[in-house]
Structures are given as C-alpha cells and as structure tokens.
C-alpha cells in the first residue's frame, strides 16, 4: 500500500516596485510555508509599465535561496526588464512546472479605478491569467517606501488560501486594493470610471532655459457617488476586490451593432 503525497503549491511572485521593495518582501514573509515560492521581479522600480514587454536583450540574476517553513523553498530572482518580462522569463526559464498561483505586489500605492490600466502590478496578474493561472494583484494605498503592510496580512492570507483551494474562472484575475486607513471590511466591486487631469507640467531647464516636461496631474473620479465601485469602497475605508478578465470586448456595444446589422 502506498500513500499519495500531495504536491506542494508553486507560487510565482512579481511586482513593479523592484525585488528590493518592502511590499514584495512582506508578501514573501507572509506566504512562507504555504508552498514553494519563486520570485522574479524587476531590478529597479518599473511603475507604470502596464503590460509592456521588451523586444531587446534581457538578463536575470539569482539573488538568494531561502529554506522556507514546512519543507518549502524560496528562490528570488531579478530581471532587467518590465514586470511582464519578469513573469514571462520566470515561467519559461525558472519554474519547474506550471505555477498554481501568480501573485503581484504588494504594491506601494493605489491601483484602483482606471489606474489599473497603467499598473505594472496589475499587468503581471493579467499576464498570469492569460497563461491560465489564477492570479492576484495586491496594492496598499500608501506610496511610502516604508509603508506598514501588516494590517492587510489577514486579507492576503485568506485570499491566497481561497484561490489556491477554489481557483478562479479561466482568464480571470483579482485586483485587490486596501486603503491606508482600513476599516477591516471588504467589498467586491467594479472598476470606477475616472481620468487624470493636468498630466503634463512644463518646466524650464535652469542651465539652458529650454523647456522640459514632467508627467504629473491628479486623478478625478467621474462617478464619486456610485457605491458599487472600487474608488467608492476605498474612499469609505473598505478594501476593494475587483475581478478582471483578459477579454477586453465591449459586449454591450457588440450586441448593439449585431442587432443593427441583423435588422438591416
């Protein structure tokens, strides 16, 4: 008679703040012992890279190996490319098998509403879902390099355990944002519509007087009173969880066009 030993989960982690970021290292500490962990993150901050990938030469460097809890292992790599490059490289060259879960973060700063389209953190999660791997992006709405991530630890652990156990629909990822002053409650909600204003700041070079430009601006929520959105949840102290899909089709408009076409 033989006993069947269940294979430990394999968790692939990346981010857009770099392999040295506090949020990433807090995540590694929280998940230590839940499975074998492979980390591949940018060599330096790559915020705003969304789902960009490189068409130039890339390099990887093995940073450290850690003997984890419960007979697990943790290997940390850095990559010279974008967050999505990191996931692609690790998946192709480092992972011994298909990961059971992709996690991105914990990001220093908000990735809710339309901001998620610019986010390298969310880009990693969407890339993971496109590879048919359940994926989660975690962000804390605090841009401080020394932000305190521990208050959200229970949410991280609960969601990771849930997704490892139950999975997610095919091509679906979760975008999780936690306010700096969290009330301890969670809402599942949709992405809010919003946009950035005053995005380009023109300045003059102090030496030659020529103009140069700095990307800046502020976010404006276009539906501040809609209670079913992530922006509303965060503004009222709730953590927001927004399911995302790799399918960007506008089905409402597609159905309208098909009805008109069929009618004619």
mmCIF file of C-alpha atoms in Angstrom:
data_model
loop_
_atom_site.group_PDB
_atom_site.id
_atom_site.type_symbol
_atom_site.label_atom_id
_atom_site.label_comp_id
_atom_site.label_asym_id
_atom_site.label_seq_id
_atom_site.Cartn_x
_atom_site.Cartn_y
_atom_site.Cartn_z
ATOM 1 C CA UNK A 1 0.000 0.000 0.000
ATOM 2 C CA UNK A 2 1.349 3.414 -0.995
ATOM 3 C CA UNK A 3 0.485 6.811 0.437
ATOM 4 C CA UNK A 4 -0.149 9.575 -2.107
ATOM 5 C CA UNK A 5 1.731 12.734 -1.099
ATOM 6 C CA UNK A 6 0.077 15.896 -2.346
ATOM 7 C CA UNK A 7 2.433 18.178 -4.267
ATOM 8 C CA UNK A 8 3.113 21.492 -2.582
ATOM 9 C CA UNK A 9 1.654 24.525 -4.363
ATOM 10 C CA UNK A 10 4.018 26.506 -6.558
ATOM 11 C CA UNK A 11 3.548 30.268 -6.210
ATOM 12 C CA UNK A 12 5.131 32.707 -8.675
ATOM 13 C CA UNK A 13 5.520 36.276 -7.393
ATOM 14 C CA UNK A 14 6.462 39.533 -9.107
ATOM 15 C CA UNK A 15 5.819 43.270 -8.760
ATOM 16 C CA UNK A 16 6.623 46.619 -10.373
ATOM 17 C CA UNK A 17 8.463 48.232 -7.422
ATOM 18 C CA UNK A 18 11.540 46.013 -7.730
ATOM 19 C CA UNK A 19 12.856 42.909 -5.960
ATOM 20 C CA UNK A 20 14.126 45.024 -3.058
ATOM 21 C CA UNK A 21 10.726 46.648 -2.267
ATOM 22 C CA UNK A 22 9.311 46.277 1.229
ATOM 23 C CA UNK A 23 5.877 45.259 -0.072
ATOM 24 C CA UNK A 24 7.302 42.333 -2.019
ATOM 25 C CA UNK A 25 9.421 41.140 0.882
ATOM 26 C CA UNK A 26 6.479 41.409 3.291
ATOM 27 C CA UNK A 27 4.471 39.242 0.884
ATOM 28 C CA UNK A 28 7.247 36.644 0.777
ATOM 29 C CA UNK A 29 7.329 36.533 4.587
ATOM 30 C CA UNK A 30 3.557 36.160 4.817
ATOM 31 C CA UNK A 31 3.437 33.273 2.332
ATOM 32 C CA UNK A 32 6.481 31.456 3.702
ATOM 33 C CA UNK A 33 5.451 27.829 4.194
ATOM 34 C CA UNK A 34 2.319 27.893 2.023
ATOM 35 C CA UNK A 35 4.196 26.345 -0.889
ATOM 36 C CA UNK A 36 7.347 26.627 -2.933
ATOM 37 C CA UNK A 37 7.842 30.251 -3.937
ATOM 38 C CA UNK A 38 9.646 31.638 -6.954
ATOM 39 C CA UNK A 39 10.118 35.397 -7.097
ATOM 40 C CA UNK A 40 11.157 37.212 -10.252
ATOM 41 C CA UNK A 41 10.907 40.989 -10.006
ATOM 42 C CA UNK A 42 12.464 43.981 -11.781
ATOM 43 C CA UNK A 43 15.979 45.086 -10.860
ATOM 44 C CA UNK A 44 14.572 48.541 -10.079
ATOM 45 C CA UNK A 45 11.180 50.258 -9.980
ATOM 46 C CA UNK A 46 9.077 49.813 -13.122
ATOM 47 C CA UNK A 47 5.834 51.506 -12.095
ATOM 48 C CA UNK A 48 3.510 52.491 -14.936
ATOM 49 C CA UNK A 49 4.746 49.816 -17.332
ATOM 50 C CA UNK A 50 1.313 48.154 -17.514
ATOM 51 C CA UNK A 51 1.546 45.039 -19.744
ATOM 52 C CA UNK A 52 4.587 46.197 -21.717
ATOM 53 C CA UNK A 53 7.235 43.639 -22.603
ATOM 54 C CA UNK A 54 10.717 44.037 -24.062
ATOM 55 C CA UNK A 55 11.935 43.318 -27.581
ATOM 56 C CA UNK A 56 15.574 43.729 -26.544
ATOM 57 C CA UNK A 57 18.057 41.528 -24.696
ATOM 58 C CA UNK A 58 17.123 40.614 -21.121
ATOM 59 C CA UNK A 59 19.132 39.271 -18.224
ATOM 60 C CA UNK A 60 18.266 37.509 -14.978
ATOM 61 C CA UNK A 61 20.193 37.231 -11.721
ATOM 62 C CA UNK A 62 19.626 34.781 -8.878
ATOM 63 C CA UNK A 63 19.557 36.897 -5.729
ATOM 64 C CA UNK A 64 19.022 34.380 -2.924
ATOM 65 C CA UNK A 65 17.726 30.975 -1.888
ATOM 66 C CA UNK A 66 15.808 30.525 1.376
ATOM 67 C CA UNK A 67 14.817 27.281 3.052
ATOM 68 C CA UNK A 68 11.183 28.005 3.837
ATOM 69 C CA UNK A 69 8.879 26.695 6.506
ATOM 70 C CA UNK A 70 7.166 23.293 6.164
ATOM 71 C CA UNK A 71 9.922 21.945 3.900
ATOM 72 C CA UNK A 72 9.348 24.587 1.230
ATOM 73 C CA UNK A 73 11.813 26.694 -0.706
ATOM 74 C CA UNK A 74 12.004 30.348 -1.758
ATOM 75 C CA UNK A 75 14.124 31.493 -4.685
ATOM 76 C CA UNK A 76 14.434 35.186 -5.521
ATOM 77 C CA UNK A 77 15.470 36.368 -8.988
ATOM 78 C CA UNK A 78 15.704 39.796 -10.562
ATOM 79 C CA UNK A 79 15.206 40.633 -14.237
ATOM 80 C CA UNK A 80 16.380 43.626 -16.258
ATOM 81 C CA UNK A 81 13.008 44.020 -17.992
ATOM 82 C CA UNK A 82 9.443 45.042 -17.261
ATOM 83 C CA UNK A 83 7.117 43.346 -14.745
ATOM 84 C CA UNK A 84 5.561 41.273 -17.526
ATOM 85 C CA UNK A 85 9.058 40.352 -18.747
ATOM 86 C CA UNK A 86 9.773 39.056 -15.235
ATOM 87 C CA UNK A 87 6.744 36.778 -15.325
ATOM 88 C CA UNK A 88 7.478 35.532 -18.831
ATOM 89 C CA UNK A 89 11.133 34.840 -18.021
ATOM 90 C CA UNK A 90 10.397 33.041 -14.757
ATOM 91 C CA UNK A 91 7.623 30.978 -16.326
ATOM 92 C CA UNK A 92 9.818 29.923 -19.243
ATOM 93 C CA UNK A 93 13.211 29.500 -17.586
ATOM 94 C CA UNK A 94 12.874 29.071 -13.819
ATOM 95 C CA UNK A 95 9.585 27.386 -12.929
ATOM 96 C CA UNK A 96 9.870 23.574 -12.819
ATOM 97 C CA UNK A 97 6.185 23.286 -13.683
ATOM 98 C CA UNK A 98 3.128 25.471 -14.239
ATOM 99 C CA UNK A 99 2.538 27.621 -11.128
ATOM 100 C CA UNK A 100 -0.635 27.108 -9.138
ATOM 101 C CA UNK A 101 -0.890 30.820 -8.424
ATOM 102 C CA UNK A 102 0.595 34.114 -9.632
ATOM 103 C CA UNK A 103 0.735 36.981 -7.143
ATOM 104 C CA UNK A 104 1.795 40.544 -7.878
ATOM 105 C CA UNK A 105 2.681 43.089 -5.201
ATOM 106 C CA UNK A 106 2.254 44.104 -2.543
ATOM 107 C CA UNK A 107 2.348 47.398 -4.427
ATOM 108 C CA UNK A 108 3.223 50.695 -2.772
ATOM 109 C CA UNK A 109 0.239 52.780 -3.911
ATOM 110 C CA UNK A 110 -3.276 52.667 -5.330
ATOM 111 C CA UNK A 111 -4.064 50.601 -8.425
ATOM 112 C CA UNK A 112 -7.830 51.043 -8.420
ATOM 113 C CA UNK A 113 -10.223 52.528 -10.970
ATOM 114 C CA UNK A 114 -8.803 53.313 -14.418
ATOM 115 C CA UNK A 115 -5.333 53.488 -12.848
ATOM 116 C CA UNK A 116 -5.192 49.708 -13.188
ATOM 117 C CA UNK A 117 -4.634 50.149 -16.933
ATOM 118 C CA UNK A 118 -1.275 51.813 -16.255
ATOM 119 C CA UNK A 119 -0.198 49.469 -13.479
ATOM 120 C CA UNK A 120 2.684 47.042 -13.870
ATOM 121 C CA UNK A 121 1.374 45.296 -10.754
ATOM 122 C CA UNK A 122 -1.970 44.585 -12.399
ATOM 123 C CA UNK A 123 -0.186 43.846 -15.689
ATOM 124 C CA UNK A 124 1.546 40.895 -14.023
ATOM 125 C CA UNK A 125 -1.763 39.495 -12.767
ATOM 126 C CA UNK A 126 -3.430 39.838 -16.164
ATOM 127 C CA UNK A 127 -0.440 38.170 -17.825
ATOM 128 C CA UNK A 128 -0.757 35.316 -15.342
ATOM 129 C CA UNK A 129 -4.455 34.916 -16.149
ATOM 130 C CA UNK A 130 -3.629 34.860 -19.879
ATOM 131 C CA UNK A 131 -1.444 31.844 -19.114
ATOM 132 C CA UNK A 132 -4.497 30.230 -17.482
ATOM 133 C CA UNK A 133 -3.068 30.622 -13.980
ATOM 134 C CA UNK A 134 -5.216 32.044 -11.157
ATOM 135 C CA UNK A 135 -3.685 35.451 -10.404
ATOM 136 C CA UNK A 136 -4.000 38.180 -7.758
ATOM 137 C CA UNK A 137 -2.646 41.739 -7.648
ATOM 138 C CA UNK A 138 -2.314 43.282 -4.166
ATOM 139 C CA UNK A 139 -1.888 47.018 -3.553
ATOM 140 C CA UNK A 140 -1.835 49.211 -0.450
ATOM 141 C CA UNK A 141 -2.895 52.832 -0.928
ATOM 142 C CA UNK A 142 0.297 54.146 0.651
ATOM 143 C CA UNK A 143 3.220 55.296 -1.504
ATOM 144 C CA UNK A 144 5.696 55.413 1.379
ATOM 145 C CA UNK A 145 8.742 53.180 0.834
ATOM 146 C CA UNK A 146 8.398 52.136 4.488
ATOM 147 C CA UNK A 147 4.616 51.582 4.401
ATOM 148 C CA UNK A 148 3.074 49.255 7.001
ATOM 149 C CA UNK A 149 1.644 46.209 5.212
ATOM 150 C CA UNK A 150 0.882 44.107 8.278
ATOM 151 C CA UNK A 151 -2.726 45.308 8.820
ATOM 152 C CA UNK A 152 -3.668 43.728 5.469
ATOM 153 C CA UNK A 153 -1.898 40.420 6.186
ATOM 154 C CA UNK A 154 -5.067 38.527 7.132
ATOM 155 C CA UNK A 155 -6.751 39.566 3.877
ATOM 156 C CA UNK A 156 -3.728 38.447 1.845
ATOM 157 C CA UNK A 157 -3.588 35.061 3.558
ATOM 158 C CA UNK A 158 -7.341 34.467 3.329
ATOM 159 C CA UNK A 159 -7.468 35.280 -0.386
ATOM 160 C CA UNK A 160 -4.400 33.223 -1.231
ATOM 161 C CA UNK A 161 -5.787 30.199 0.634
ATOM 162 C CA UNK A 162 -9.167 30.642 -1.044
ATOM 163 C CA UNK A 163 -7.770 30.912 -4.571
ATOM 164 C CA UNK A 164 -5.356 28.005 -4.066
ATOM 165 C CA UNK A 165 -8.282 25.900 -2.883
ATOM 166 C CA UNK A 166 -11.051 27.030 -5.240
ATOM 167 C CA UNK A 167 -9.231 28.587 -8.197
ATOM 168 C CA UNK A 168 -10.648 31.362 -10.373
ATOM 169 C CA UNK A 169 -12.605 31.356 -13.635
ATOM 170 C CA UNK A 170 -10.434 30.942 -16.716
ATOM 171 C CA UNK A 171 -8.676 34.190 -17.772
ATOM 172 C CA UNK A 172 -9.757 35.943 -14.556
ATOM 173 C CA UNK A 173 -7.555 37.765 -12.058
ATOM 174 C CA UNK A 174 -8.312 39.724 -8.891
ATOM 175 C CA UNK A 175 -7.294 43.342 -8.359
ATOM 176 C CA UNK A 176 -7.120 43.942 -4.605
ATOM 177 C CA UNK A 177 -6.661 47.420 -3.141
ATOM 178 C CA UNK A 178 -6.505 48.237 0.569
ATOM 179 C CA UNK A 179 -6.812 51.792 1.940
ATOM 180 C CA UNK A 180 -4.137 53.105 4.264
ATOM 181 C CA UNK A 181 -6.766 53.534 6.984
ATOM 182 C CA UNK A 182 -8.608 50.229 6.529
ATOM 183 C CA UNK A 183 -11.779 49.518 8.491
ATOM 184 C CA UNK A 184 -11.183 45.750 8.232
ATOM 185 C CA UNK A 185 -14.072 45.103 5.837
ATOM 186 C CA UNK A 186 -14.021 44.055 2.178
ATOM 187 C CA UNK A 187 -16.217 44.805 -0.810
ATOM 188 C CA UNK A 188 -16.299 43.067 -4.175
ATOM 189 C CA UNK A 189 -16.926 45.812 -6.700
ATOM 190 C CA UNK A 190 -16.454 47.053 -10.232
ATOM 191 C CA UNK A 191 -13.813 49.422 -11.527
ATOM 192 C CA UNK A 192 -14.769 53.087 -11.233
ATOM 193 C CA UNK A 193 -14.620 55.375 -14.229
ATOM 194 C CA UNK A 194 -12.201 58.246 -13.811
ATOM 195 C CA UNK A 195 -9.436 60.155 -15.543
ATOM 196 C CA UNK A 196 -6.283 62.155 -14.898
ATOM 197 C CA UNK A 197 -6.180 65.936 -15.211
ATOM 198 C CA UNK A 198 -3.265 68.335 -15.564
ATOM 199 C CA UNK A 199 -0.997 65.494 -16.601
ATOM 200 C CA UNK A 200 1.879 67.451 -18.156
ATOM 201 C CA UNK A 201 3.884 70.038 -16.230
ATOM 202 C CA UNK A 202 6.140 72.236 -18.383
ATOM 203 C CA UNK A 203 9.322 73.474 -16.747
ATOM 204 C CA UNK A 204 12.455 75.356 -17.831
ATOM 205 C CA UNK A 205 15.933 73.918 -17.578
ATOM 206 C CA UNK A 206 17.908 76.066 -15.101
ATOM 207 C CA UNK A 207 21.026 75.887 -17.280
ATOM 208 C CA UNK A 208 19.921 76.447 -20.866
ATOM 209 C CA UNK A 209 16.399 77.748 -20.326
ATOM 210 C CA UNK A 210 14.894 75.176 -22.682
ATOM 211 C CA UNK A 211 11.537 73.610 -21.780
ATOM 212 C CA UNK A 212 11.240 70.099 -20.419
ATOM 213 C CA UNK A 213 8.201 68.196 -19.218
ATOM 214 C CA UNK A 214 7.235 66.239 -16.128
ATOM 215 C CA UNK A 215 4.342 63.798 -16.015
ATOM 216 C CA UNK A 216 2.174 64.733 -13.052
ATOM 217 C CA UNK A 217 -1.512 65.527 -12.510
ATOM 218 C CA UNK A 218 -4.300 64.333 -10.253
ATOM 219 C CA UNK A 219 -6.968 61.673 -10.511
ATOM 220 C CA UNK A 220 -10.627 62.638 -10.840
ATOM 221 C CA UNK A 221 -13.332 60.100 -10.024
ATOM 222 C CA UNK A 222 -16.076 60.549 -12.634
ATOM 223 C CA UNK A 223 -18.716 58.787 -10.519
ATOM 224 C CA UNK A 224 -17.942 59.601 -6.872
ATOM 225 C CA UNK A 225 -21.425 58.675 -5.651
ATOM 226 C CA UNK A 226 -21.584 55.197 -7.235
ATOM 227 C CA UNK A 227 -21.436 52.805 -4.236
ATOM 228 C CA UNK A 228 -20.610 49.704 -6.295
ATOM 229 C CA UNK A 229 -17.154 50.932 -7.393
ATOM 230 C CA UNK A 230 -13.657 50.316 -6.070
ATOM 231 C CA UNK A 231 -12.994 54.055 -5.719
ATOM 232 C CA UNK A 232 -16.082 54.459 -3.516
ATOM 233 C CA UNK A 233 -15.102 51.480 -1.359
ATOM 234 C CA UNK A 234 -11.575 52.798 -0.794
ATOM 235 C CA UNK A 235 -12.831 56.318 -0.048
ATOM 236 C CA UNK A 236 -15.047 54.865 2.688
ATOM 237 C CA UNK A 237 -12.407 52.687 4.334
ATOM 238 C CA UNK A 238 -13.174 49.331 2.669
ATOM 239 C CA UNK A 239 -10.725 47.096 0.854
ATOM 240 C CA UNK A 240 -11.850 46.584 -2.738
ATOM 241 C CA UNK A 241 -11.634 43.378 -4.765
ATOM 242 C CA UNK A 242 -12.335 43.728 -8.474
ATOM 243 C CA UNK A 243 -12.417 40.657 -10.733
ATOM 244 C CA UNK A 244 -10.699 41.381 -14.053
ATOM 245 C CA UNK A 245 -10.790 39.458 -17.296
ATOM 246 C CA UNK A 246 -8.287 39.276 -20.132
ATOM 247 C CA UNK A 247 -11.186 39.699 -22.557
ATOM 248 C CA UNK A 248 -11.496 43.435 -23.357
ATOM 249 C CA UNK A 249 -14.518 43.052 -25.623
ATOM 250 C CA UNK A 250 -17.270 45.647 -25.147
ATOM 251 C CA UNK A 251 -20.169 43.176 -25.276
ATOM 252 C CA UNK A 252 -22.860 45.822 -24.805
ATOM 253 C CA UNK A 253 -21.759 47.717 -27.913
ATOM 254 C CA UNK A 254 -21.069 44.494 -29.820
ATOM 255 C CA UNK A 255 -24.640 43.334 -29.183
ATOM 256 C CA UNK A 256 -25.999 46.713 -30.327
ATOM 257 C CA UNK A 257 -24.024 46.526 -33.560
ATOM 258 C CA UNK A 258 -25.075 42.935 -34.173
ATOM 259 C CA UNK A 259 -28.755 43.817 -33.654
ATOM 260 C CA UNK A 260 -28.492 46.687 -36.143
ATOM 261 C CA UNK A 261 -26.636 44.519 -38.647
ATOM 262 C CA UNK A 262 -29.120 41.675 -38.357
ATOM 263 C CA UNK A 263 -32.031 44.108 -38.561
ATOM 264 C CA UNK A 264 -30.770 45.534 -41.831
#
